[in-house]
Short mmCIF file of C-alpha atoms in Angstrom, two decimals:
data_model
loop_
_atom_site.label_atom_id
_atom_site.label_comp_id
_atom_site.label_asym_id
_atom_site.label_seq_id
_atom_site.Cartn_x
_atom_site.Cartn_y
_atom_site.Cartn_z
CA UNK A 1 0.00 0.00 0.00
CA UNK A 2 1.38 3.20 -1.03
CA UNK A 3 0.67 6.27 1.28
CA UNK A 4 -2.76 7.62 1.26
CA UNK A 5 -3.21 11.48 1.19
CA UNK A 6 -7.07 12.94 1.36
CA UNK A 7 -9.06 16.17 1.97
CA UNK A 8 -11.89 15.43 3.81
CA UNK A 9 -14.74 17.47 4.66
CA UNK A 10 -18.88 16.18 5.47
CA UNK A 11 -18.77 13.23 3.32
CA UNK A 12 -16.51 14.63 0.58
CA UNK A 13 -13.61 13.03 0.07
CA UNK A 14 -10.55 14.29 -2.51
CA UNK A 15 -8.04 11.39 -2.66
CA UNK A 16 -4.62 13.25 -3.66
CA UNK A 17 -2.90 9.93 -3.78
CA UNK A 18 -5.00 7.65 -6.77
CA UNK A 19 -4.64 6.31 -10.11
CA UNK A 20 -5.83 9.68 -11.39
CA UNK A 21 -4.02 11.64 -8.72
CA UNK A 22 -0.98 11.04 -8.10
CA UNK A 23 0.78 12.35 -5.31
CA UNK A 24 4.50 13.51 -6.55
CA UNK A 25 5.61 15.25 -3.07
CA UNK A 26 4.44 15.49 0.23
CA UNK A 27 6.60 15.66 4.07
CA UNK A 28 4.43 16.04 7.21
CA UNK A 29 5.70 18.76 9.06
CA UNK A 30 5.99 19.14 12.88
CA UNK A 31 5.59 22.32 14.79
CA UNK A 32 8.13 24.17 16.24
CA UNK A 33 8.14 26.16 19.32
CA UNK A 34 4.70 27.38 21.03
CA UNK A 35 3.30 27.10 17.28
CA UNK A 36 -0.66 25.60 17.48
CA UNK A 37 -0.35 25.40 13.92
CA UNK A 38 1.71 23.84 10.53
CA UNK A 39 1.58 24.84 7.19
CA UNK A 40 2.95 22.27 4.37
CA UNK A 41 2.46 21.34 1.04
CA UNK A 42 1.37 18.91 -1.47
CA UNK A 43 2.31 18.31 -4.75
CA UNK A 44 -0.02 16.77 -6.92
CA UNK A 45 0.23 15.16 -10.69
CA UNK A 46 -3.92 15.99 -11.54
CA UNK A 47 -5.40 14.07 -14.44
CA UNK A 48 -8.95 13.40 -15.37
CA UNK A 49 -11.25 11.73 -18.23
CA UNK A 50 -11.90 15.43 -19.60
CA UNK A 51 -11.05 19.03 -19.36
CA UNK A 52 -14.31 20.13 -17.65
CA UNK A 53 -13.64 17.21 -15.37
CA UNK A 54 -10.13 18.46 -14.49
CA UNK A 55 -11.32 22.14 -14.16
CA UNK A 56 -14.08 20.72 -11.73
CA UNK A 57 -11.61 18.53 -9.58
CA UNK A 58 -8.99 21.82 -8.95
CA UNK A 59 -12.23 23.84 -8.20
CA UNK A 60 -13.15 21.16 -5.62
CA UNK A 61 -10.00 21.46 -3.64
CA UNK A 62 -10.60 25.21 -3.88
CA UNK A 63 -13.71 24.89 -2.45
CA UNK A 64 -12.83 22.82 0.42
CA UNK A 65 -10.60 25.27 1.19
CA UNK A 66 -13.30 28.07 1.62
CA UNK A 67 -15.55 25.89 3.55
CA UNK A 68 -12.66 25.35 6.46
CA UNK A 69 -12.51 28.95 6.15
CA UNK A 70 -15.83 29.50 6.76
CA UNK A 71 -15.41 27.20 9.59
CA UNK A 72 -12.94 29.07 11.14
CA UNK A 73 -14.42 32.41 10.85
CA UNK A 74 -18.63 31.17 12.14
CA UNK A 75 -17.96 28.15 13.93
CA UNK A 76 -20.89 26.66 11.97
CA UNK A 77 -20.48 23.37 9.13
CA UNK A 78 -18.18 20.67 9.03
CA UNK A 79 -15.08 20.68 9.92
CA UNK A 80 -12.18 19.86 6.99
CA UNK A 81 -9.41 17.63 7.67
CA UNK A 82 -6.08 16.56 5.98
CA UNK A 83 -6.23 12.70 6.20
CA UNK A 84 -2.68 10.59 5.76
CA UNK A 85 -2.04 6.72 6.53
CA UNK A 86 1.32 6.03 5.84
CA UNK A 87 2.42 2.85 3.70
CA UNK A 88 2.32 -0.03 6.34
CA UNK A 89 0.34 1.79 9.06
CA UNK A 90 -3.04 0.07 9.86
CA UNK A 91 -4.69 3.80 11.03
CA UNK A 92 -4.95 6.11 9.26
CA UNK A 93 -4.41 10.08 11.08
CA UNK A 94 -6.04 13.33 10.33
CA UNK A 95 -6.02 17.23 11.42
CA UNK A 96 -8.28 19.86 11.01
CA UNK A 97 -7.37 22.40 7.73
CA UNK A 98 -8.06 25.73 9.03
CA UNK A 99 -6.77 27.68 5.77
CA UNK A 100 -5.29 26.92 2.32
CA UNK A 101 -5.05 27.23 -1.59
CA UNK A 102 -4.33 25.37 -4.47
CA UNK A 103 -1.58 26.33 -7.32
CA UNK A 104 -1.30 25.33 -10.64
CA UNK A 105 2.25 24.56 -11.55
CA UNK A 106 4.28 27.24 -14.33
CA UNK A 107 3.47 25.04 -17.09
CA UNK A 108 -0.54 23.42 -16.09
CA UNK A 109 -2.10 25.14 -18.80
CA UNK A 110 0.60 23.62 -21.78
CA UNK A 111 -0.32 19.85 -20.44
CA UNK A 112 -4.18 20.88 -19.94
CA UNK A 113 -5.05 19.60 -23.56
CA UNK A 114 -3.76 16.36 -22.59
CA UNK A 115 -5.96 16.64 -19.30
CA UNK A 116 -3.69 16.95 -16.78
CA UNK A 117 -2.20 19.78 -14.70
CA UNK A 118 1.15 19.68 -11.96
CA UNK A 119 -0.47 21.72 -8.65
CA UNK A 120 0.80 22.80 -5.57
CA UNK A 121 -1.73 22.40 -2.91
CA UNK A 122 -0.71 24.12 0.52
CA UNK A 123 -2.87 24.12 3.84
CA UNK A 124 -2.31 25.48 7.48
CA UNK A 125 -3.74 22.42 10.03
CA UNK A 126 -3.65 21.83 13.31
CA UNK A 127 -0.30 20.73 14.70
CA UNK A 128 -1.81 17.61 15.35
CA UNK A 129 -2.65 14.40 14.26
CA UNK A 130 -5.60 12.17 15.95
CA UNK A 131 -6.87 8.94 14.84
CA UNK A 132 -9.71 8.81 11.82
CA UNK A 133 -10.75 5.94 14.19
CA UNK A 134 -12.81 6.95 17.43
CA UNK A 135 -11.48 4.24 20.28
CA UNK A 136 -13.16 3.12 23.04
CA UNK A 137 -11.80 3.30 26.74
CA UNK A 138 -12.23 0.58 28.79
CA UNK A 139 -13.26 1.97 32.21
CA UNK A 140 -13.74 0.67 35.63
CA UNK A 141 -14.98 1.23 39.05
CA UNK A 142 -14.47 -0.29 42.87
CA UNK A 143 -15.22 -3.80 42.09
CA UNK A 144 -16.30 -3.94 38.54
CA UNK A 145 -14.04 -5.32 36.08
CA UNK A 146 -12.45 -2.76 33.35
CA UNK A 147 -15.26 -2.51 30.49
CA UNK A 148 -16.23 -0.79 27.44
CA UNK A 149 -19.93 -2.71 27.84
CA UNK A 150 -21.08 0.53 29.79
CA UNK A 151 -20.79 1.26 33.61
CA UNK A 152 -23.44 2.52 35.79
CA UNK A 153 -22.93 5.62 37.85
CA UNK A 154 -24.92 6.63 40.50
CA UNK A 155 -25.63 10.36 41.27
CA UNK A 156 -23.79 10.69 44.48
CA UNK A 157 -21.21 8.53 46.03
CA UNK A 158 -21.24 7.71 49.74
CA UNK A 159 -19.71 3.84 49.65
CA UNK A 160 -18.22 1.20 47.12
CA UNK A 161 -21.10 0.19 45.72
CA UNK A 162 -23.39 3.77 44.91
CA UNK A 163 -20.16 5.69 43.16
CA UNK A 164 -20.49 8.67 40.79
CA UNK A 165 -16.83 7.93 38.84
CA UNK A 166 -15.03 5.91 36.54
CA UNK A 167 -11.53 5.34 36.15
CA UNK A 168 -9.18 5.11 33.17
CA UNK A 169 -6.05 3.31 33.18
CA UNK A 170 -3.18 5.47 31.91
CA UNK A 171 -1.26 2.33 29.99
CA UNK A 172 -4.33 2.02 27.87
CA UNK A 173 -4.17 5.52 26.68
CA UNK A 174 -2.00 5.38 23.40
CA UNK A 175 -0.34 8.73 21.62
CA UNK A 176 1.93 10.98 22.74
CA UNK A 177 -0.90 14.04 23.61
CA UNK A 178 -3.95 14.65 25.75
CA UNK A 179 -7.03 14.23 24.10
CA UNK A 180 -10.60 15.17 24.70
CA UNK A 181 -12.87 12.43 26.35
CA UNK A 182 -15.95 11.43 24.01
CA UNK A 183 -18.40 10.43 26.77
CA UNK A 184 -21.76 9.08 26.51
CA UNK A 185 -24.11 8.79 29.47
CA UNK A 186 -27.34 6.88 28.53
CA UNK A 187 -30.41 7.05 30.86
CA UNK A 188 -31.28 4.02 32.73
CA UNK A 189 -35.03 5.54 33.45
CA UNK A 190 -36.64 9.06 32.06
CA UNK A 191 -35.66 11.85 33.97
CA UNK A 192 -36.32 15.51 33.54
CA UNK A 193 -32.25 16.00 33.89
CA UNK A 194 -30.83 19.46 33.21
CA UNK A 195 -27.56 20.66 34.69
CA UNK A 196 -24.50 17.98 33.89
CA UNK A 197 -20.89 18.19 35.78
CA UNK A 198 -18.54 16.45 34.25
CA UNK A 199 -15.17 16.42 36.00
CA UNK A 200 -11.71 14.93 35.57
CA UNK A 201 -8.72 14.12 37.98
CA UNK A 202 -5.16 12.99 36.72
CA UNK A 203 -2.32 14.77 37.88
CA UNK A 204 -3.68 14.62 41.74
CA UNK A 205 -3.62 11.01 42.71
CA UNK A 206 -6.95 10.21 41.34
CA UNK A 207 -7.50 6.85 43.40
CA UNK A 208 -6.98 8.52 46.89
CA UNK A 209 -8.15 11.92 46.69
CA UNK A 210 -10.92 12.29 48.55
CA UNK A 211 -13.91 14.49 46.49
CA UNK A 212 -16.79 14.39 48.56
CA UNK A 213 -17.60 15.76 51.83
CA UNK A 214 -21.15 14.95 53.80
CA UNK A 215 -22.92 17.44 54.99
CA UNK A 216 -23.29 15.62 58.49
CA UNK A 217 -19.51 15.17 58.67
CA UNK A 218 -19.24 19.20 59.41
CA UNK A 219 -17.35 19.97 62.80
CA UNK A 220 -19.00 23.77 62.97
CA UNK A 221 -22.24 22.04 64.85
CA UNK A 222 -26.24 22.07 63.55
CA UNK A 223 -28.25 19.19 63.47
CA UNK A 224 -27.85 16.05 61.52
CA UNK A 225 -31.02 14.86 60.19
CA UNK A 226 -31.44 11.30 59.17
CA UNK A 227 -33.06 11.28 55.50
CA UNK A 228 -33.31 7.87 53.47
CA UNK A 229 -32.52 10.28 50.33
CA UNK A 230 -29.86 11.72 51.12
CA UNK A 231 -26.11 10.82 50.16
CA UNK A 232 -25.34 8.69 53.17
CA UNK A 233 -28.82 8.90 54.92
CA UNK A 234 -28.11 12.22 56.51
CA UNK A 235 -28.00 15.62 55.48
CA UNK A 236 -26.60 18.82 58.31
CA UNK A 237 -29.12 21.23 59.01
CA UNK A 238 -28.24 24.57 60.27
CA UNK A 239 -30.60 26.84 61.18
CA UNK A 240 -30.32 30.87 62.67
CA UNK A 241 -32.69 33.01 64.26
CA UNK A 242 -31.17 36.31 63.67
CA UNK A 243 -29.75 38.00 60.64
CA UNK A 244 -26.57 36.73 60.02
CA UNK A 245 -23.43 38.13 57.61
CA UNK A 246 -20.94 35.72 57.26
CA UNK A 247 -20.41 35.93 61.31
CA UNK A 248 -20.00 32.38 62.16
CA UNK A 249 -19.11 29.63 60.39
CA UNK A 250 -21.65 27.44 59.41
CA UNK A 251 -19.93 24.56 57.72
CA UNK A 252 -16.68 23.18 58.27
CA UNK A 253 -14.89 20.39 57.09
CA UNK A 254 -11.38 19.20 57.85
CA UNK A 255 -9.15 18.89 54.82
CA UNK A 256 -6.18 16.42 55.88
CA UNK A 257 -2.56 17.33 55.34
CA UNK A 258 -2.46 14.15 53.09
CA UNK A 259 -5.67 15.61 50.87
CA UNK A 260 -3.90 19.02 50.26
CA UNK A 261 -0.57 17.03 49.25
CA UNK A 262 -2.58 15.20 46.63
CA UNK A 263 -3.95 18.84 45.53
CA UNK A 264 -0.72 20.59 45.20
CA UNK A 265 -2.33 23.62 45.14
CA UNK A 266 -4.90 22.88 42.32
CA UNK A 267 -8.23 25.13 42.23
CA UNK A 268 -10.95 22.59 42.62
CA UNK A 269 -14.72 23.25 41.58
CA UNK A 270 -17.07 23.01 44.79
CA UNK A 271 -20.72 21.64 43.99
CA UNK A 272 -23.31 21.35 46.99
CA UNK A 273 -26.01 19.47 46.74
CA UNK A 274 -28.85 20.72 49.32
CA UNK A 275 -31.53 17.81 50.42
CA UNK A 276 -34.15 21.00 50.15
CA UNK A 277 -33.71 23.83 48.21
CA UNK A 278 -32.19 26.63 50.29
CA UNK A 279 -33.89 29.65 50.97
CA UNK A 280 -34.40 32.60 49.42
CA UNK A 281 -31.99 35.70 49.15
CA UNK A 282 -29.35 33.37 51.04
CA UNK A 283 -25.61 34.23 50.14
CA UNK A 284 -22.89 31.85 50.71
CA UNK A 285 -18.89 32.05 50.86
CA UNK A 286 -16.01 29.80 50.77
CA UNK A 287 -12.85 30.19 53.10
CA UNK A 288 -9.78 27.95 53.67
CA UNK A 289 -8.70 28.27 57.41
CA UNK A 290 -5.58 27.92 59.45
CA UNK A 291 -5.93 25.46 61.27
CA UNK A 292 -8.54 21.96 60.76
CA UNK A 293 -9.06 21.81 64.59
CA UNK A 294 -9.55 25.46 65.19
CA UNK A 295 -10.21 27.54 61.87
CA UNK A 296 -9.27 31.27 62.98
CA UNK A 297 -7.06 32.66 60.40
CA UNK A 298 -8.36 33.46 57.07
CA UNK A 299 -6.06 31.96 54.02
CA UNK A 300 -8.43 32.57 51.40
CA UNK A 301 -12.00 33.99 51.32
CA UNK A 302 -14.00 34.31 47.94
CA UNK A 303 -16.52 35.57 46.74
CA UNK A 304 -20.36 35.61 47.71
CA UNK A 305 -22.56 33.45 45.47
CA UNK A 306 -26.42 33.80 45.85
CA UNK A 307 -27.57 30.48 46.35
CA UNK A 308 -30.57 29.43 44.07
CA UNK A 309 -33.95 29.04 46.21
CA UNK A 310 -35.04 26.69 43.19
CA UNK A 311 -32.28 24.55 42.86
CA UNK A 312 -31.11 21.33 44.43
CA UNK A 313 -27.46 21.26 42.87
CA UNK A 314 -25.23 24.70 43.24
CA UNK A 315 -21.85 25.44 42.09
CA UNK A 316 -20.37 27.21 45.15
CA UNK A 317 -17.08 28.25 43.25
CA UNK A 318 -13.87 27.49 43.18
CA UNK A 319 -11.18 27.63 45.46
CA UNK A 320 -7.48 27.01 45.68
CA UNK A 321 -6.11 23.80 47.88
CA UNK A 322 -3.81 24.49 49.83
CA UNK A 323 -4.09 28.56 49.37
CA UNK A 324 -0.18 29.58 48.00
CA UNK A 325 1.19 26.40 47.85
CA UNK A 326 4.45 26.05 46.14
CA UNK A 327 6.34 23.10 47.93
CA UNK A 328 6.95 21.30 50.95
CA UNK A 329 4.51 19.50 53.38
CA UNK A 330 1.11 21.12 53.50
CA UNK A 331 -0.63 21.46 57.19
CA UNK A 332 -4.37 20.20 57.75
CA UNK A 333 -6.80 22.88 57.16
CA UNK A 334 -10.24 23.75 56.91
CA UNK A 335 -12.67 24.44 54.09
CA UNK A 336 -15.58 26.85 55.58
CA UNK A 337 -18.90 27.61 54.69
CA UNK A 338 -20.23 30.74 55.88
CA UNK A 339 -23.73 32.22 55.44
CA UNK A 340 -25.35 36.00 55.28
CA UNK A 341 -29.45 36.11 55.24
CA UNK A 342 -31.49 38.30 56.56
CA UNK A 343 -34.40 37.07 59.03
CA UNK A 344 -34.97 33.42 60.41
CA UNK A 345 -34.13 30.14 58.37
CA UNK A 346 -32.17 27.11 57.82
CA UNK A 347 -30.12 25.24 54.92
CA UNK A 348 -30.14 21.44 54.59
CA UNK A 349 -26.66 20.22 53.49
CA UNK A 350 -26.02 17.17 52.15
CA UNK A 351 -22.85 16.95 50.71
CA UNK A 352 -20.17 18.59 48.66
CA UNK A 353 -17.77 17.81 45.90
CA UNK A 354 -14.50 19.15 45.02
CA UNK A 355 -14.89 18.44 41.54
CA UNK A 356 -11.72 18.23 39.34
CA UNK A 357 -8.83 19.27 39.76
CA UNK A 358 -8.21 18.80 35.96
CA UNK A 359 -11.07 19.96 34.64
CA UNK A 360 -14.94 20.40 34.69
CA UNK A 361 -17.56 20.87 31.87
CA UNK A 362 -20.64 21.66 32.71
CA UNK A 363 -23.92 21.76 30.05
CA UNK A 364 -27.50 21.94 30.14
CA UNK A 365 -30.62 20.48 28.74
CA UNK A 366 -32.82 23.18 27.91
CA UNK A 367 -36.44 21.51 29.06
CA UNK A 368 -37.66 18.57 27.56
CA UNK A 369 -37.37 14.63 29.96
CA UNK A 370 -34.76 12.18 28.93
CA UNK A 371 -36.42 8.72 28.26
CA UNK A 372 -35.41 5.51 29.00
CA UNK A 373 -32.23 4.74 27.34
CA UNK A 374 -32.07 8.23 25.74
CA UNK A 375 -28.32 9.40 25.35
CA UNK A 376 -26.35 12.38 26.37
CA UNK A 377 -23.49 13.05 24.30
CA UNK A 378 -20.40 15.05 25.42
CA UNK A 379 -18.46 14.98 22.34
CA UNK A 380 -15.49 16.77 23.51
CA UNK A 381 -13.77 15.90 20.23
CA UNK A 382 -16.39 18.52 18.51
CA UNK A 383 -16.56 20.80 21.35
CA UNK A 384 -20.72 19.86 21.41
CA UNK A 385 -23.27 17.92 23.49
CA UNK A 386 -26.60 17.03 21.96
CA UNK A 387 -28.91 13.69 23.12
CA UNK A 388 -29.39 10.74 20.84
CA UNK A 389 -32.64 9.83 21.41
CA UNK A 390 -34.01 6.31 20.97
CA UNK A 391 -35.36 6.41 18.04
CA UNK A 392 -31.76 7.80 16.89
CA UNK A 393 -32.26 11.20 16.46
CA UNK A 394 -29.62 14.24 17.05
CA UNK A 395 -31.52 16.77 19.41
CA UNK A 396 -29.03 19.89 19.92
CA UNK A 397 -31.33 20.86 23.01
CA UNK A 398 -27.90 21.41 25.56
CA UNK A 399 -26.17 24.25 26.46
CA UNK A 400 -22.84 23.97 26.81
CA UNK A 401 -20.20 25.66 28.91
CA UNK A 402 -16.29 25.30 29.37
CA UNK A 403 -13.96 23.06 27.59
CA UNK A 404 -14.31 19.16 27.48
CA UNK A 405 -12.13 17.13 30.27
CA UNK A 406 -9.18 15.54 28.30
CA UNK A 407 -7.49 11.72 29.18
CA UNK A 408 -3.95 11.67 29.15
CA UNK A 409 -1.39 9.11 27.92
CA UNK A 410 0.22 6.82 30.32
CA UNK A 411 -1.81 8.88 33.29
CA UNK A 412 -4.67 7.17 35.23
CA UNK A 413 -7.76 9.60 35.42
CA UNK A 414 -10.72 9.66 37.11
CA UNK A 415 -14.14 11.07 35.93
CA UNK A 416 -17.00 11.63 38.01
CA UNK A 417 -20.64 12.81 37.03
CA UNK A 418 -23.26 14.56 38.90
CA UNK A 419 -26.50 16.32 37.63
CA UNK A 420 -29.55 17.83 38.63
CA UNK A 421 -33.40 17.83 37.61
CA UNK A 422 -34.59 21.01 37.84
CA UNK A 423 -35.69 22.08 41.35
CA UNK A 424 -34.40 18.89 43.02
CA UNK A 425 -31.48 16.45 42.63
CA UNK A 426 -32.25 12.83 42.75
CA UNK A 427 -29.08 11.09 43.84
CA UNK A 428 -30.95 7.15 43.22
CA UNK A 429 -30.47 7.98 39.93
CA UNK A 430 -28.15 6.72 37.21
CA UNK A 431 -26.57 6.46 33.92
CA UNK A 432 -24.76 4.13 32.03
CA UNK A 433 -21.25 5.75 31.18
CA UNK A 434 -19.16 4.79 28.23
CA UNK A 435 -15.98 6.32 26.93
CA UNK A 436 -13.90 7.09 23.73
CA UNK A 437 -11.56 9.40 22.65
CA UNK A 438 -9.07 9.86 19.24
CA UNK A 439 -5.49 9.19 19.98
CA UNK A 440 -3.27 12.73 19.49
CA UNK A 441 0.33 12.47 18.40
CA UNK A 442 2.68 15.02 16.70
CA UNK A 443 3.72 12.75 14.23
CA UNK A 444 2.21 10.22 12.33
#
């Protein structure tokens, strides 16, 4: 087999390496530097069974040329790609064309009478390569086998068996560059789902960092009230009686020197769910405090977030573990909670997650139920989520916001879920998770 050279775009395909085109000249060029982009060239012997049909197959390339650019410049229509699988190579590798032209050579018009033409064809891609293949990733969890048969998920995790992650075993990750995960989560009953977290850990010891946090596990005091659904069967309530404005602190949590050495400073994502919605005109604020057994002094203190008096699942913000770090052994500390409301109420905690470090994507379905077996894909190849519905139908119903979370060659990962339903957040539920991605590489 002789190398095979393509421009592909939709379901066009140019072959630049075929009986009728023959492909004289042609080096794949890696990038240099901080460059996100390569620009090579293609020299092509063009022939066809007429003149018109010659004309029309330069005019083609030309074409594809302007729809990448029209790519680039609306975000909107297919994507173009440079496609090469190299003489012996069972895969074959593409990269996204952002820009380029085709030549005719000094002397195409003297051979055109004998319908063919010597052009240059030059392009600006990507500077890299990923497979034309989509893989899939076998995943696991505690106890369950690795598989690419689908895993179940649950919406919360508070033991072995009710777990809201997968993992990923770095050796099975092939290529030499991190990729973006193409995850599908498929319904195992109809829901009326809307706000998806999607978060990845690989560079902070993924199997022993601990994400999630019950509510009842607080040191600051309230009431724990037992609650069959509720992450653990418990959820802390605290409740005041007088305006309050960030006075005391109403959640803490003890984060243990060990934790904060897996963090090594990362910013983590924290998501609260709340086993009733909280009430309303409620502001909350994160601190980290020196030290876990008596949180006086303030290492970091963000922002205020207004909670949302109609929903179940919050993102609190995001906040740095530990605060500063550089090197050396990190001390225990304590992630705080504090509150400012006006008048009499309470807020039922259940638990939070410090989701990440290496990423989170959230998106959200704009109305409509998923049914049973209905699909949410987050293509993170594409940059798009849309559900597949059963009847196997693309409905681009999902807002979506951040970049995807990316698996990484050679590094274990772990991915957890979480998601909402409007008002309320049902943690019985699940989804079946499967994974794929396109191996990256510089090179082919």
């Amino acid at each position: 087999m002789a190398h095979a050279l393509s421009l592909v775009i939709g379901s066009t395909t140019i072959s630049l390496s075929t009986s009728t085109n023959t492909l004289t000249d042609y080096v794949p060029r890696t990038p240099s530097g901080d460059t996100l982009t390569v620009t090579e060239s293609a020299t092509v012997w063009m022939t066809a069974a007429s003149k018109t049909a010659l004309q029309t197959a330069v005019q083609a390339v030309e074409d594809f040329f302007g729809q990448c650019r029209r790519r680039q410049a609306t975000e909107t229509g297919n994507r173009g790609y440079v496609k090469l699988q190299v003489d012996g190579d069972g895969t074959a590798y593409r990269s996204e064309v952002l820009d380029g032209r085709i030549v005719l050579g000094e002397d195409a018009l003297r051979h055109w009478a004998n319908v063919g033409a010597a052009v240059l064809i030059t392009w600006t891609r990507r500077f890299f390569w990923e497979s034309d293949n989509l893989t899939s990733i076998l995943i696991k969890r505690t106890g369950i086998a690795k598989t690419n048969a689908g895993l179940t998920l649950y919406n919360h995790h508070d033991s072995t068996t009710h777990e809201n992650f997968f993992d990923i075993e770095g050796a099975d990750i092939v290529g030499s560059l991190p990729a973006p995960l193409y995850l599908s989560f498929k319904a195992t009953a109809a829901m009326s789902s809307r706000r998806f977290y999607v978060s990845g850990n690989v560079f902070h010891t993924p199997a022993s960092f601990t994400a999630i946090y019950e509510g009842e596990s607080s040191t600051a005091g309230g009431s724990v009230q037992a609650d069959a659904p509720s992450s653990n069967g418990n959820f802390m309530r605290v409740t005041w009686t007088v305006s309050i404005a960030h006075s005391s602190l109403a959640y803490v949590w003890a984060v243990s020197a060990a934790q904060l050495a897996y963090a090594k400073g990362a910013w983590v994502r924290v998501l609260a769910r709340f086993a009733n919605t909280p009430p309303a005109n409620c502001y909350a604020k994160l601190h980290v405090k020196f030290d876990a057994a008596a949180p006086i002094t303030s290492l970091y203190e963000g922002p205020e977030t207004l909670l949302d008096s109609n929903r179940g699942l919050q993102d609190l913000g995001s906040v740095q573990l530990p605060p500063g770090y550089v090197t050396g052994s990190p001390t225990a500390l304590a992630l705080v909670l504090t509150l400012r409301h006006t008048g009499t109420s309470q807020l039922d905690l259940d638990f939070i997650q410090l989701s990440g470090p290496d990423g989170v994507h959230r998106f959200d379905q704009q109305g409509y139920q998923l049914e049973i077996d209905d699909v949410v894909i987050d293509d993170g190849i594409n940059e798009s989520v849309y559900l597949l519905t059963t009847g196997g139908n693309s409905q681009h119903i999902v807002a979506n916001y951040g970049p995807p979370v990316f698996v990484w060659p050679g590094r274990d990962m772990r991915v957890r879920l979480l998601f909402d339903e409007g008002s309320g957040m049902v943690i019985s539920r699940t989804m079946t998770a499967f994974a794929s991605y396109r191996p990256r590489r510089l090179t082919v």
